[in-house]
């Protein structure tokens, strides 16, 4: 398996623009997680899905953030409108059951 | 509020010596603890874990110790190697699958 795939790897955009981050989990994994990494707060859980259903989105910072998982092999995290404070590395991770999570390589987002 | 804390943002160790990375937590409901290792431009990768019913777990050069009364765990790497230079994240979970991560400790092993 290729592991968790994220795209794009880098995204530079201007404040106010819409940003869409994409994730393909490992085949067969039933949980998918979106994290944000910052220097101040480390890795923060934004939202996670179980069998494509959002279970806990309490970590989503604002209504500007939304996430979807239309099927077992694809998820998106959207920020609209984006702001400079959204600049961070966003990770997607997947897991089967209670095993250890496998992380993707991350998307480095810079909002100017 | 951070439920998992790594108070040392960085640590430098000479090659061959022991590296000790520390982690504190506040939630007594955590029942499983993990360490992840992260290289630049890569996602975190799982390193070692420990259940709350144990106080030690060893895997090769890596050992994790858990002190539940102190709500403290530590990762020991011995002997340290230059390839161990990375950011190490401590994580914890309750019965659910979502993990709570610390802010990370950057380990530098000096050849």
CSV table of C-alpha atoms in Angstrom, one decimal:
chain,number,residue,atom,x,y,z
A,1,UNK,CA,0.0,0.0,0.0
A,2,UNK,CA,1.2,3.5,-0.8
A,3,UNK,CA,0.3,4.8,2.7
A,4,UNK,CA,-1.8,7.8,3.4
A,5,UNK,CA,-1.7,10.2,0.4
A,6,UNK,CA,-2.2,14.0,0.8
A,7,UNK,CA,-2.3,16.7,-1.8
A,8,UNK,CA,-1.1,19.2,-2.4
A,9,UNK,CA,2.2,19.0,-0.4
A,10,UNK,CA,2.5,22.8,-0.4
A,11,UNK,CA,-0.1,25.4,-0.9
A,12,UNK,CA,0.5,29.2,-0.9
A,13,UNK,CA,-2.6,31.4,-1.2
A,14,UNK,CA,-3.8,34.8,-0.4
A,15,UNK,CA,-6.0,35.8,2.5
A,16,UNK,CA,-9.7,35.4,1.6
A,17,UNK,CA,-9.2,32.6,-0.9
A,18,UNK,CA,-10.7,29.1,-0.6
A,19,UNK,CA,-8.3,26.3,0.2
A,20,UNK,CA,-9.0,22.6,-0.2
A,21,UNK,CA,-6.8,19.9,1.2
A,22,UNK,CA,-7.2,16.3,0.1
A,23,UNK,CA,-6.5,13.0,1.7
A,24,UNK,CA,-6.6,9.4,0.6
A,25,UNK,CA,-6.5,7.0,3.5
A,26,UNK,CA,-5.0,3.5,3.6
A,27,UNK,CA,-7.4,1.0,2.0
A,28,UNK,CA,-9.3,-0.8,4.6
A,29,UNK,CA,-8.9,1.7,7.4
A,30,UNK,CA,-12.2,2.8,8.9
A,31,UNK,CA,-11.0,5.9,10.8
A,32,UNK,CA,-9.7,9.1,9.3
A,33,UNK,CA,-8.3,12.0,11.2
A,34,UNK,CA,-7.4,15.6,10.3
A,35,UNK,CA,-4.7,17.3,12.4
A,36,UNK,CA,-3.0,20.7,12.3
A,37,UNK,CA,0.5,21.2,13.5
A,38,UNK,CA,1.7,24.5,14.9
A,39,UNK,CA,4.7,25.5,16.9
A,40,UNK,CA,2.6,26.7,19.8
A,41,UNK,CA,0.1,23.9,20.1
A,42,UNK,CA,1.8,20.9,18.4
A,43,UNK,CA,-0.5,18.5,16.7
A,44,UNK,CA,-4.2,19.4,17.2
A,45,UNK,CA,-7.0,17.1,16.2
A,46,UNK,CA,-9.5,19.0,14.0
A,47,UNK,CA,-12.0,16.3,13.2
A,48,UNK,CA,-12.2,12.6,12.7
A,49,UNK,CA,-14.5,10.2,10.8
A,50,UNK,CA,-15.5,6.6,11.4
A,51,UNK,CA,-16.8,4.8,8.3
A,52,UNK,CA,-17.1,8.1,6.5
A,53,UNK,CA,-19.3,9.6,9.3
A,54,UNK,CA,-17.9,12.6,11.2
A,55,UNK,CA,-17.6,11.6,14.9
A,56,UNK,CA,-16.0,14.6,16.6
A,57,UNK,CA,-15.5,18.0,15.0
A,58,UNK,CA,-15.0,19.9,18.2
A,59,UNK,CA,-11.4,20.7,17.2
A,60,UNK,CA,-12.5,22.6,14.1
A,61,UNK,CA,-11.5,26.1,15.0
A,62,UNK,CA,-14.2,28.1,13.2
A,63,UNK,CA,-17.0,27.9,10.8
A,64,UNK,CA,-14.5,28.7,8.1
A,65,UNK,CA,-13.3,25.1,8.3
A,66,UNK,CA,-15.3,22.2,7.0
A,67,UNK,CA,-14.4,18.6,6.2
A,68,UNK,CA,-16.1,15.9,4.2
A,69,UNK,CA,-15.6,12.2,3.5
A,70,UNK,CA,-17.9,11.3,0.6
A,71,UNK,CA,-16.5,7.7,0.5
A,72,UNK,CA,-14.0,5.4,2.2
A,73,UNK,CA,-11.1,6.5,0.0
A,74,UNK,CA,-11.3,10.3,0.0
A,75,UNK,CA,-11.6,13.2,2.4
A,76,UNK,CA,-11.3,16.9,2.0
A,77,UNK,CA,-10.6,19.7,4.5
A,78,UNK,CA,-11.7,23.1,3.2
A,79,UNK,CA,-11.0,26.6,4.6
A,80,UNK,CA,-13.1,29.4,3.3
A,81,UNK,CA,-12.1,32.2,3.5
A,82,UNK,CA,-8.5,31.5,4.5
A,83,UNK,CA,-6.6,33.8,6.9
A,84,UNK,CA,-2.9,34.2,7.7
A,85,UNK,CA,-3.3,32.5,11.1
A,86,UNK,CA,-4.4,29.3,9.3
A,87,UNK,CA,-0.8,28.9,8.1
A,88,UNK,CA,0.3,25.5,9.4
A,89,UNK,CA,1.0,22.0,8.4
A,90,UNK,CA,-2.1,19.9,8.0
A,91,UNK,CA,-1.9,16.1,8.4
A,92,UNK,CA,-4.3,13.4,7.6
A,93,UNK,CA,-4.1,10.0,9.4
A,94,UNK,CA,-5.9,6.8,9.1
A,95,UNK,CA,-6.3,3.7,11.3
A,96,UNK,CA,-8.1,0.4,11.4
A,97,UNK,CA,-9.7,-0.2,14.7
A,98,UNK,CA,-7.6,0.5,17.8
A,99,UNK,CA,-4.2,0.2,16.1
A,100,UNK,CA,-1.7,3.0,15.7
A,101,UNK,CA,-2.5,5.8,13.4
A,102,UNK,CA,-0.6,6.1,10.1
A,103,UNK,CA,0.0,9.7,9.0
A,104,UNK,CA,0.3,11.2,5.6
A,105,UNK,CA,3.2,13.5,4.6
A,106,UNK,CA,1.2,16.6,5.4
A,107,UNK,CA,0.3,19.8,3.5
A,108,UNK,CA,2.2,22.9,4.3
A,109,UNK,CA,-0.3,25.8,4.0
A,110,UNK,CA,0.9,29.4,3.8
A,111,UNK,CA,-1.7,32.1,3.7
A,112,UNK,CA,-0.3,35.5,2.8
B,1,UNK,CA,-6.0,23.4,27.3
B,2,UNK,CA,-3.1,21.0,26.7
B,3,UNK,CA,-3.8,17.6,28.2
B,4,UNK,CA,-0.5,16.3,27.1
B,5,UNK,CA,2.6,18.4,27.7
B,6,UNK,CA,6.2,18.1,26.6
B,7,UNK,CA,8.0,20.9,28.5
B,8,UNK,CA,11.3,20.5,26.8
B,9,UNK,CA,11.2,21.8,23.2
B,10,UNK,CA,14.7,20.6,22.4
B,11,UNK,CA,17.3,18.2,23.6
B,12,UNK,CA,20.9,17.6,22.5
B,13,UNK,CA,22.7,14.3,23.3
B,14,UNK,CA,26.1,12.9,22.3
B,15,UNK,CA,26.1,9.8,20.1
B,16,UNK,CA,26.2,6.7,22.2
B,17,UNK,CA,24.7,8.3,25.3
B,18,UNK,CA,21.1,7.9,26.6
B,19,UNK,CA,18.4,10.3,25.4
B,20,UNK,CA,15.5,10.8,27.8
B,21,UNK,CA,12.4,12.5,26.5
B,22,UNK,CA,9.7,13.4,29.0
B,23,UNK,CA,5.9,13.9,28.8
B,24,UNK,CA,3.3,14.8,31.4
B,25,UNK,CA,-0.5,14.5,31.1
B,26,UNK,CA,-3.4,15.7,33.1
B,27,UNK,CA,-6.3,13.4,32.2
B,28,UNK,CA,-6.4,10.4,34.5
B,29,UNK,CA,-8.8,8.7,32.0
B,30,UNK,CA,-6.0,8.1,29.4
B,31,UNK,CA,-5.4,4.4,29.1
B,32,UNK,CA,-2.9,4.2,26.2
B,33,UNK,CA,0.2,6.2,25.5
B,34,UNK,CA,2.2,6.4,22.3
B,35,UNK,CA,5.4,8.0,21.0
B,36,UNK,CA,5.7,9.2,17.5
B,37,UNK,CA,8.8,10.3,15.6
B,38,UNK,CA,8.8,12.9,12.9
B,39,UNK,CA,11.4,13.8,10.4
B,40,UNK,CA,11.3,17.1,8.4
B,41,UNK,CA,8.8,17.1,5.5
B,42,UNK,CA,7.3,13.8,6.6
B,43,UNK,CA,4.3,12.8,8.7
B,44,UNK,CA,4.8,11.4,12.2
B,45,UNK,CA,5.5,7.7,12.4
B,46,UNK,CA,4.6,5.4,15.3
B,47,UNK,CA,7.5,4.4,17.5
B,48,UNK,CA,6.4,2.7,20.6
B,49,UNK,CA,3.4,2.5,22.9
B,50,UNK,CA,2.4,1.5,26.4
B,51,UNK,CA,-0.9,0.5,28.0
B,52,UNK,CA,-1.9,2.0,31.3
B,53,UNK,CA,-1.8,-1.4,32.9
B,54,UNK,CA,2.0,-1.6,32.4
B,55,UNK,CA,4.8,0.6,33.7
B,56,UNK,CA,7.4,-0.3,31.1
B,57,UNK,CA,7.6,-1.4,27.5
B,58,UNK,CA,10.8,-2.1,25.6
B,59,UNK,CA,11.6,-2.4,21.9
B,60,UNK,CA,15.2,-2.6,21.0
B,61,UNK,CA,16.9,0.7,21.8
B,62,UNK,CA,13.7,2.3,22.8
B,63,UNK,CA,12.0,2.0,26.2
B,64,UNK,CA,8.9,3.8,27.5
B,65,UNK,CA,8.3,4.2,31.2
B,66,UNK,CA,4.9,5.1,32.6
B,67,UNK,CA,4.4,6.5,36.1
B,68,UNK,CA,0.6,6.8,36.6
B,69,UNK,CA,0.7,8.3,40.0
B,70,UNK,CA,2.8,11.1,38.7
B,71,UNK,CA,1.0,11.2,35.3
B,72,UNK,CA,4.3,11.1,33.7
B,73,UNK,CA,5.9,9.0,30.9
B,74,UNK,CA,9.3,9.0,29.4
B,75,UNK,CA,11.0,7.6,26.4
B,76,UNK,CA,14.6,6.4,26.7
B,77,UNK,CA,16.8,5.8,23.7
B,78,UNK,CA,20.0,4.0,24.3
B,79,UNK,CA,22.5,4.2,22.7
B,80,UNK,CA,21.5,7.3,20.8
B,81,UNK,CA,22.4,7.5,17.1
B,82,UNK,CA,22.5,10.4,14.7
B,83,UNK,CA,19.6,8.9,12.8
B,84,UNK,CA,17.5,9.4,15.9
B,85,UNK,CA,17.6,13.1,15.4
B,86,UNK,CA,14.0,14.1,14.9
B,87,UNK,CA,11.0,15.6,16.6
B,88,UNK,CA,9.3,13.2,19.1
B,89,UNK,CA,5.7,13.6,20.0
B,90,UNK,CA,4.0,12.0,23.0
B,91,UNK,CA,0.4,11.1,22.6
B,92,UNK,CA,-2.4,9.7,24.7
B,93,UNK,CA,-5.9,8.4,24.3
B,94,UNK,CA,-8.9,7.4,26.3
B,95,UNK,CA,-11.0,4.4,25.1
B,96,UNK,CA,-11.8,6.2,21.9
B,97,UNK,CA,-9.5,6.5,18.9
B,98,UNK,CA,-8.7,10.2,18.9
B,99,UNK,CA,-5.2,11.0,20.2
B,100,UNK,CA,-4.1,14.0,22.2
B,101,UNK,CA,-0.6,15.1,21.3
B,102,UNK,CA,2.1,17.1,23.0
B,103,UNK,CA,3.9,19.9,21.3
B,104,UNK,CA,7.0,17.8,20.6
B,105,UNK,CA,10.6,17.7,21.6
B,106,UNK,CA,13.3,18.1,19.0
B,107,UNK,CA,16.1,15.6,19.6
B,108,UNK,CA,19.6,16.3,18.2
B,109,UNK,CA,22.1,13.5,18.5
B,110,UNK,CA,25.6,14.9,18.0
B,111,UNK,CA,28.1,12.6,16.3
